[in-house]
Amino acid sequence: MTLLSHRLLPRRLLLGAAGATALASPALAFPDRVVRIISGFPPGGLNDVVSRAMAQVLGPILGQNVVVENRVGAGGSLGATMAARAQPDGHTLWMGIVDTQAILATAMPNLPYDPDRDFAPISFVANVPFAFITGPSKPNIRDFQALIAAARAEPGQITFASWGVASTSHLAMERVLRQQGVEMLHVPFTGQAPGMNAIVGGQVDCMSLPAGGAEGVWRDGRVRVVAVAARERVPLYPDAPTILELGGTLDAGLWKAIYAPARTPAPIIRRLNQAVHEAMRQPSFIEVLRLQGAVPAPSTPEELGELQRRDREAWAEVVRATNAFLR
């Protein structure tokens, strides 16, 4: 078709073609520089490990360098706020977790961002199951039933660590305890590693944390894994029963998902969704998740948005019931 022949096309078709070209152009031009993934948690932690594994495989797929930027503070909300306020052009991504995208909306009344309005979902990444561990402080507690029996016999005397008030580590334990009708004393720390050190050192009795985080100290016998929060047993700990097997209902873990700032053009969101899904099929990324007891779980943006809303409602009940508010 020559340029002159365009005069023969109906006006509505010309307008439609122009609109389609305009719609496609953002994706065609993207990305034209370095892409960054913001992580709201410290280097070396689980979120950082997954973010860097994603960056490594995503870069070649997008044809640009992808870097990780750690912006730590306020339970991840500092990094989330920075990501939400970034230019909505697809060059800034956010590795969100259930804490930042679902829990803090209830737990932090003055949250400086709105998880629904300020982010464009791209794809779910993975659900990392929790392991419930006990340490040397209570050598006679060797399984989940014994842990609950001890808490029932000594209300408020058995202690559990977390990486902060209203974190998933805190609320997952509270949810299990409420189902069992027992109480423990919560001892919050500033991160997963300090909490784990307190368990290994015998200062605190138990903890819930991402499954991969306990593997090293479990393997050398310093802690016991008494249960996991997953639909099925976790291959890392084949002898540890699930909370479901033990009569509870908790099968939630620490989920991770990729977002862009709100108002990022739809063609770029589609391009990123496709690229992230391809990245999640790479063997190196699958292996990183395997070491955490998880597997890749790609989704549509719509599915991720629905999951976020559903989990916000579910965890809000636990936050209110336990008064786990951040002032």
Short mmCIF file of C-alpha atoms in Angstrom, two decimals:
data_model
loop_
_atom_site.label_atom_id
_atom_site.label_comp_id
_atom_site.label_asym_id
_atom_site.label_seq_id
_atom_site.Cartn_x
_atom_site.Cartn_y
_atom_site.Cartn_z
CA MET A 1 0.00 0.00 0.00
CA THR A 2 1.40 3.44 -0.98
CA LEU A 3 1.06 6.56 1.10
CA LEU A 4 -1.45 7.94 -1.38
CA SER A 5 -3.69 4.93 -0.94
CA HIS A 6 -4.34 5.96 2.69
CA ARG A 7 -6.74 8.55 1.27
CA LEU A 8 -8.95 5.70 0.21
CA LEU A 9 -9.35 4.32 3.75
CA PRO A 10 -12.42 5.23 5.80
CA ARG A 11 -11.70 7.93 8.37
CA ARG A 12 -12.61 5.64 11.31
CA LEU A 13 -9.99 3.10 10.20
CA LEU A 14 -7.33 5.78 9.91
CA LEU A 15 -8.16 7.00 13.42
CA GLY A 16 -8.06 3.44 14.73
CA ALA A 17 -4.69 2.78 13.16
CA ALA A 18 -3.27 6.00 14.56
CA GLY A 19 -4.60 5.13 17.99
CA ALA A 20 -3.07 1.66 17.84
CA THR A 21 0.31 3.13 16.87
CA ALA A 22 0.14 5.61 19.73
CA LEU A 23 -0.84 2.85 22.15
CA ALA A 24 2.01 0.61 21.08
CA SER A 25 4.73 3.24 21.08
CA PRO A 26 5.47 3.24 24.85
CA ALA A 27 6.21 -0.47 24.77
CA LEU A 28 8.27 -0.17 21.59
CA ALA A 29 10.48 2.47 23.20
CA PHE A 30 10.79 0.61 26.51
CA PRO A 31 13.26 0.17 28.05
CA ASP A 32 15.75 2.77 26.85
CA ARG A 33 17.96 2.88 29.97
CA VAL A 34 18.77 1.00 33.16
CA VAL A 35 15.81 -0.52 35.01
CA ARG A 36 15.92 -0.60 38.80
CA ILE A 37 14.11 -2.87 41.23
CA ILE A 38 13.62 -1.24 44.62
CA SER A 39 13.76 -3.56 47.63
CA GLY A 40 12.55 -2.22 50.95
CA PHE A 41 14.70 -4.57 53.01
CA PRO A 42 18.43 -4.98 53.77
CA PRO A 43 21.02 -6.58 51.47
CA GLY A 44 21.40 -10.29 52.10
CA GLY A 45 17.82 -10.76 53.29
CA LEU A 46 15.22 -12.82 51.49
CA ASN A 47 13.68 -9.92 49.58
CA ASP A 48 17.11 -8.78 48.44
CA VAL A 49 18.09 -12.30 47.35
CA VAL A 50 14.94 -12.75 45.27
CA SER A 51 15.19 -9.22 43.83
CA ARG A 52 18.79 -9.78 42.71
CA ALA A 53 17.98 -13.17 41.22
CA MET A 54 15.16 -11.53 39.28
CA ALA A 55 17.40 -8.66 38.13
CA GLN A 56 20.03 -11.07 36.85
CA VAL A 57 17.65 -12.94 34.55
CA LEU A 58 15.39 -10.00 33.66
CA GLY A 59 18.19 -7.84 32.26
CA PRO A 60 19.00 -9.98 29.20
CA ILE A 61 15.29 -10.41 28.46
CA LEU A 62 14.68 -6.64 28.46
CA GLY A 63 17.99 -5.86 26.76
CA GLN A 64 19.01 -3.44 29.49
CA ASN A 65 20.87 -3.64 32.78
CA VAL A 66 18.57 -4.26 35.75
CA VAL A 67 19.89 -3.21 39.16
CA VAL A 68 18.60 -3.58 42.71
CA GLU A 69 18.36 -0.56 44.99
CA ASN A 70 17.84 -1.20 48.72
CA ARG A 71 15.78 1.47 50.48
CA VAL A 72 15.38 0.19 54.01
CA GLY A 73 13.17 1.42 56.81
CA ALA A 74 9.73 1.53 58.44
CA GLY A 75 8.84 -2.10 57.70
CA GLY A 76 9.45 -1.67 53.99
CA SER A 77 7.22 1.40 53.66
CA LEU A 78 10.16 3.72 52.95
CA GLY A 79 11.09 1.81 49.81
CA ALA A 80 7.44 1.39 48.82
CA THR A 81 6.87 5.14 49.07
CA MET A 82 9.91 5.86 46.90
CA ALA A 83 8.76 3.35 44.29
CA ALA A 84 5.22 4.72 44.30
CA ARG A 85 6.49 8.25 43.62
CA ALA A 86 8.88 7.26 40.83
CA GLN A 87 8.32 8.23 37.21
CA PRO A 88 5.64 5.87 35.80
CA ASP A 89 7.62 4.81 32.74
CA GLY A 90 8.52 1.20 33.65
CA HIS A 91 12.14 1.95 34.56
CA THR A 92 11.44 1.71 38.31
CA LEU A 93 9.94 -1.50 39.67
CA TRP A 94 9.05 -2.51 43.21
CA MET A 95 9.50 -5.96 44.78
CA GLY A 96 6.53 -5.84 47.12
CA ILE A 97 5.66 -8.36 49.80
CA VAL A 98 2.47 -9.15 51.68
CA ASP A 99 3.60 -6.84 54.52
CA THR A 100 3.95 -3.75 52.33
CA GLN A 101 1.06 -4.44 49.97
CA ALA A 102 -1.58 -5.89 52.31
CA ILE A 103 -0.75 -5.66 56.03
CA LEU A 104 0.60 -2.12 56.53
CA ALA A 105 -2.56 -0.57 55.10
CA THR A 106 -4.24 -1.59 58.38
CA ALA A 107 -1.29 -1.72 60.77
CA MET A 108 0.11 1.73 59.93
CA PRO A 109 -2.70 4.33 60.07
CA ASN A 110 -0.55 7.07 58.49
CA LEU A 111 0.92 4.93 55.72
CA PRO A 112 2.40 7.39 53.19
CA TYR A 113 1.23 5.42 50.16
CA ASP A 114 -1.89 3.55 49.09
CA PRO A 115 -1.13 -0.05 48.01
CA ASP A 116 -4.06 -0.06 45.58
CA ARG A 117 -4.01 3.44 44.10
CA ASP A 118 -0.25 4.04 43.97
CA PHE A 119 0.91 0.82 42.28
CA ALA A 120 0.24 -0.99 39.02
CA PRO A 121 0.44 -4.78 39.59
CA ILE A 122 2.67 -6.67 37.16
CA SER A 123 2.93 -10.26 38.37
CA PHE A 124 2.95 -12.46 41.44
CA VAL A 125 6.40 -14.01 41.91
CA ALA A 126 6.25 -16.62 44.68
CA ASN A 127 4.82 -17.56 48.04
CA VAL A 128 7.66 -18.47 50.41
CA PRO A 129 6.21 -20.77 53.11
CA PHE A 130 6.88 -20.18 56.77
CA ALA A 131 8.69 -22.64 59.02
CA PHE A 132 7.89 -22.67 62.74
CA ILE A 133 11.05 -23.37 64.72
CA THR A 134 12.06 -23.97 68.33
CA GLY A 135 15.55 -23.66 69.80
CA PRO A 136 17.70 -24.82 72.71
CA SER A 137 15.85 -22.82 75.35
CA LYS A 138 13.16 -25.52 75.52
CA PRO A 139 14.90 -28.85 74.68
CA ASN A 140 11.83 -30.88 75.59
CA ILE A 141 9.69 -29.16 72.95
CA ARG A 142 10.37 -31.33 69.95
CA ASP A 143 7.13 -31.02 67.98
CA PHE A 144 4.24 -28.62 67.40
CA GLN A 145 1.89 -30.35 69.83
CA ALA A 146 4.46 -30.04 72.61
CA LEU A 147 4.91 -26.35 71.83
CA ILE A 148 1.17 -25.67 72.10
CA ALA A 149 0.94 -27.80 75.28
CA ALA A 150 3.72 -25.75 76.87
CA ALA A 151 2.00 -22.50 75.94
CA ARG A 152 -1.27 -23.79 77.40
CA ALA A 153 0.45 -24.85 80.63
CA GLU A 154 2.30 -21.53 80.98
CA PRO A 155 0.13 -18.77 79.48
CA GLY A 156 2.25 -15.85 78.32
CA GLN A 157 5.52 -17.44 79.43
CA ILE A 158 6.62 -19.10 76.19
CA THR A 159 8.25 -16.45 73.96
CA PHE A 160 8.31 -16.03 70.21
CA ALA A 161 10.51 -13.79 68.07
CA SER A 162 9.61 -11.85 64.94
CA TRP A 163 11.26 -9.25 62.73
CA GLY A 164 8.86 -6.56 63.92
CA VAL A 165 5.40 -5.69 65.16
CA ALA A 166 2.75 -6.32 62.47
CA SER A 167 5.21 -8.21 60.25
CA THR A 168 4.10 -11.47 58.68
CA SER A 169 6.49 -13.22 61.05
CA HIS A 170 4.54 -11.73 63.97
CA LEU A 171 1.02 -12.13 62.57
CA ALA A 172 1.48 -15.67 61.25
CA MET A 173 2.35 -16.83 64.76
CA GLU A 174 -0.49 -14.83 66.31
CA ARG A 175 -2.96 -16.35 63.88
CA VAL A 176 -1.85 -19.90 64.75
CA LEU A 177 -1.94 -19.17 68.48
CA ARG A 178 -5.46 -17.76 68.25
CA GLN A 179 -6.62 -20.89 66.40
CA GLN A 180 -5.10 -23.02 69.17
CA GLY A 181 -6.54 -20.86 71.95
CA VAL A 182 -3.16 -20.15 73.61
CA GLU A 183 -1.01 -17.10 74.33
CA MET A 184 2.72 -16.46 74.02
CA LEU A 185 4.86 -13.41 74.70
CA HIS A 186 5.91 -11.59 71.52
CA VAL A 187 9.54 -10.40 71.35
CA PRO A 188 10.02 -8.22 68.25
CA PHE A 189 13.46 -7.68 66.71
CA THR A 190 14.72 -5.33 64.00
CA GLY A 191 15.11 -8.07 61.40
CA GLN A 192 14.99 -11.77 60.68
CA ALA A 193 18.68 -12.37 61.48
CA PRO A 194 18.57 -10.87 65.01
CA GLY A 195 15.45 -12.90 65.78
CA MET A 196 17.08 -16.08 64.51
CA ASN A 197 20.20 -15.37 66.58
CA ALA A 198 18.03 -15.05 69.68
CA ILE A 199 16.46 -18.45 68.96
CA VAL A 200 19.82 -20.13 68.38
CA GLY A 201 21.25 -18.45 71.48
CA GLY A 202 18.39 -19.66 73.67
CA GLN A 203 17.06 -16.20 74.58
CA VAL A 204 13.69 -16.78 72.84
CA ASP A 205 11.75 -20.01 72.53
CA CYS A 206 10.30 -20.09 69.00
CA MET A 207 9.75 -18.16 65.78
CA SER A 208 8.03 -18.29 62.40
CA LEU A 209 10.19 -17.29 59.44
CA PRO A 210 10.59 -18.03 55.72
CA ALA A 211 11.43 -21.70 55.28
CA GLY A 212 14.81 -21.20 53.59
CA GLY A 213 16.01 -18.95 56.41
CA ALA A 214 16.00 -21.84 58.88
CA GLU A 215 17.61 -24.48 56.68
CA GLY A 216 21.23 -23.93 57.74
CA VAL A 217 20.67 -23.93 61.50
CA TRP A 218 18.17 -26.77 61.20
CA ARG A 219 20.63 -28.91 59.27
CA ASP A 220 23.33 -28.54 61.93
CA GLY A 221 20.85 -29.28 64.72
CA ARG A 222 20.66 -25.87 66.37
CA VAL A 223 16.89 -25.53 65.82
CA ARG A 224 13.95 -27.85 65.22
CA VAL A 225 11.34 -27.25 62.52
CA VAL A 226 8.06 -28.29 64.16
CA ALA A 227 5.62 -27.20 61.42
CA VAL A 228 5.32 -25.37 58.11
CA ALA A 229 2.61 -23.06 56.79
CA ALA A 230 1.99 -24.47 53.32
CA ARG A 231 -0.65 -26.46 51.45
CA GLU A 232 1.76 -29.39 51.21
CA ARG A 233 4.89 -30.42 53.07
CA VAL A 234 7.99 -28.45 52.13
CA PRO A 235 10.75 -30.56 50.50
CA LEU A 236 13.39 -28.83 52.64
CA TYR A 237 11.74 -30.31 55.75
CA PRO A 238 9.91 -33.47 54.66
CA ASP A 239 9.23 -34.59 58.25
CA ALA A 240 7.66 -31.31 59.36
CA PRO A 241 3.84 -31.42 59.20
CA THR A 242 1.82 -28.56 57.77
CA ILE A 243 -0.38 -26.40 59.97
CA LEU A 244 -3.28 -27.81 57.94
CA GLU A 245 -2.32 -31.36 58.95
CA LEU A 246 -2.27 -30.21 62.56
CA GLY A 247 -5.82 -28.90 62.43
CA GLY A 248 -5.16 -25.23 61.67
CA THR A 249 -6.04 -23.20 58.60
CA LEU A 250 -2.84 -21.25 57.93
CA ASP A 251 -1.27 -21.97 54.54
CA ALA A 252 -0.04 -18.43 53.86
CA GLY A 253 3.58 -17.45 53.54
CA LEU A 254 5.63 -14.40 52.70
CA TRP A 255 4.52 -13.68 49.15
CA LYS A 256 6.49 -11.53 46.74
CA ALA A 257 5.29 -9.71 43.67
CA ILE A 258 6.49 -7.15 41.11
CA TYR A 259 4.83 -3.75 40.72
CA ALA A 260 5.33 -0.51 38.81
CA PRO A 261 4.17 2.96 39.85
CA ALA A 262 0.52 3.71 39.10
CA ARG A 263 -0.19 5.30 35.72
CA THR A 264 2.54 3.28 34.02
CA PRO A 265 1.19 2.80 30.46
CA ALA A 266 -0.67 -0.45 29.87
CA PRO A 267 1.59 -1.56 26.98
CA ILE A 268 4.61 -1.32 29.28
CA ILE A 269 2.82 -3.31 31.99
CA ARG A 270 2.06 -6.01 29.42
CA ARG A 271 5.69 -6.04 28.25
CA LEU A 272 6.93 -6.31 31.83
CA ASN A 273 4.45 -9.05 32.66
CA GLN A 274 5.71 -11.11 29.70
CA ALA A 275 9.36 -10.42 30.59
CA VAL A 276 8.92 -11.29 34.27
CA HIS A 277 7.18 -14.55 33.33
CA GLU A 278 10.06 -15.44 31.03
CA ALA A 279 12.53 -14.59 33.80
CA MET A 280 10.70 -16.89 36.19
CA ARG A 281 11.24 -19.80 33.81
CA GLN A 282 15.03 -19.46 33.98
CA PRO A 283 16.78 -22.31 35.86
CA SER A 284 18.89 -19.97 37.99
CA PHE A 285 15.82 -18.16 39.28
CA ILE A 286 13.95 -21.41 39.93
CA GLU A 287 16.93 -22.66 41.94
CA VAL A 288 16.99 -19.54 44.15
CA LEU A 289 13.33 -20.08 45.02
CA ARG A 290 13.85 -23.80 45.55
CA LEU A 291 16.40 -23.04 48.25
CA GLN A 292 13.67 -21.03 49.99
CA GLY A 293 11.15 -23.86 49.75
CA ALA A 294 9.17 -22.02 47.06
CA VAL A 295 8.43 -22.22 43.33
CA PRO A 296 7.73 -19.46 40.79
CA ALA A 297 4.05 -18.56 40.51
CA PRO A 298 3.39 -16.14 37.62
CA SER A 299 0.06 -14.34 37.42
CA THR A 300 -1.80 -11.70 35.49
CA PRO A 301 -1.86 -8.16 36.89
CA GLU A 302 -5.54 -8.61 37.66
CA GLU A 303 -4.93 -11.79 39.65
CA LEU A 304 -2.24 -10.06 41.69
CA GLY A 305 -4.53 -7.14 42.44
CA GLU A 306 -7.27 -9.49 43.63
CA LEU A 307 -4.85 -11.44 45.83
CA GLN A 308 -3.65 -8.20 47.41
CA ARG A 309 -7.17 -7.08 48.26
CA ARG A 310 -8.14 -10.50 49.63
CA ASP A 311 -5.06 -10.74 51.83
CA ARG A 312 -5.51 -7.21 53.14
CA GLU A 313 -8.92 -8.16 54.48
CA ALA A 314 -7.67 -11.44 55.97
CA TRP A 315 -4.66 -9.97 57.77
CA ALA A 316 -6.61 -6.89 58.92
CA GLU A 317 -8.63 -9.16 61.19
CA VAL A 318 -5.45 -10.42 62.87
CA VAL A 319 -3.99 -6.91 63.20
CA ARG A 320 -7.13 -5.65 64.94
CA ALA A 321 -7.57 -8.73 67.12
CA THR A 322 -3.99 -8.50 68.42
CA ASN A 323 -3.76 -4.68 68.46
CA ALA A 324 -0.68 -4.92 66.24
CA PHE A 325 -0.65 -1.29 65.17
CA LEU A 326 2.43 0.74 64.32
CA ARG A 327 2.19 4.22 65.83
#
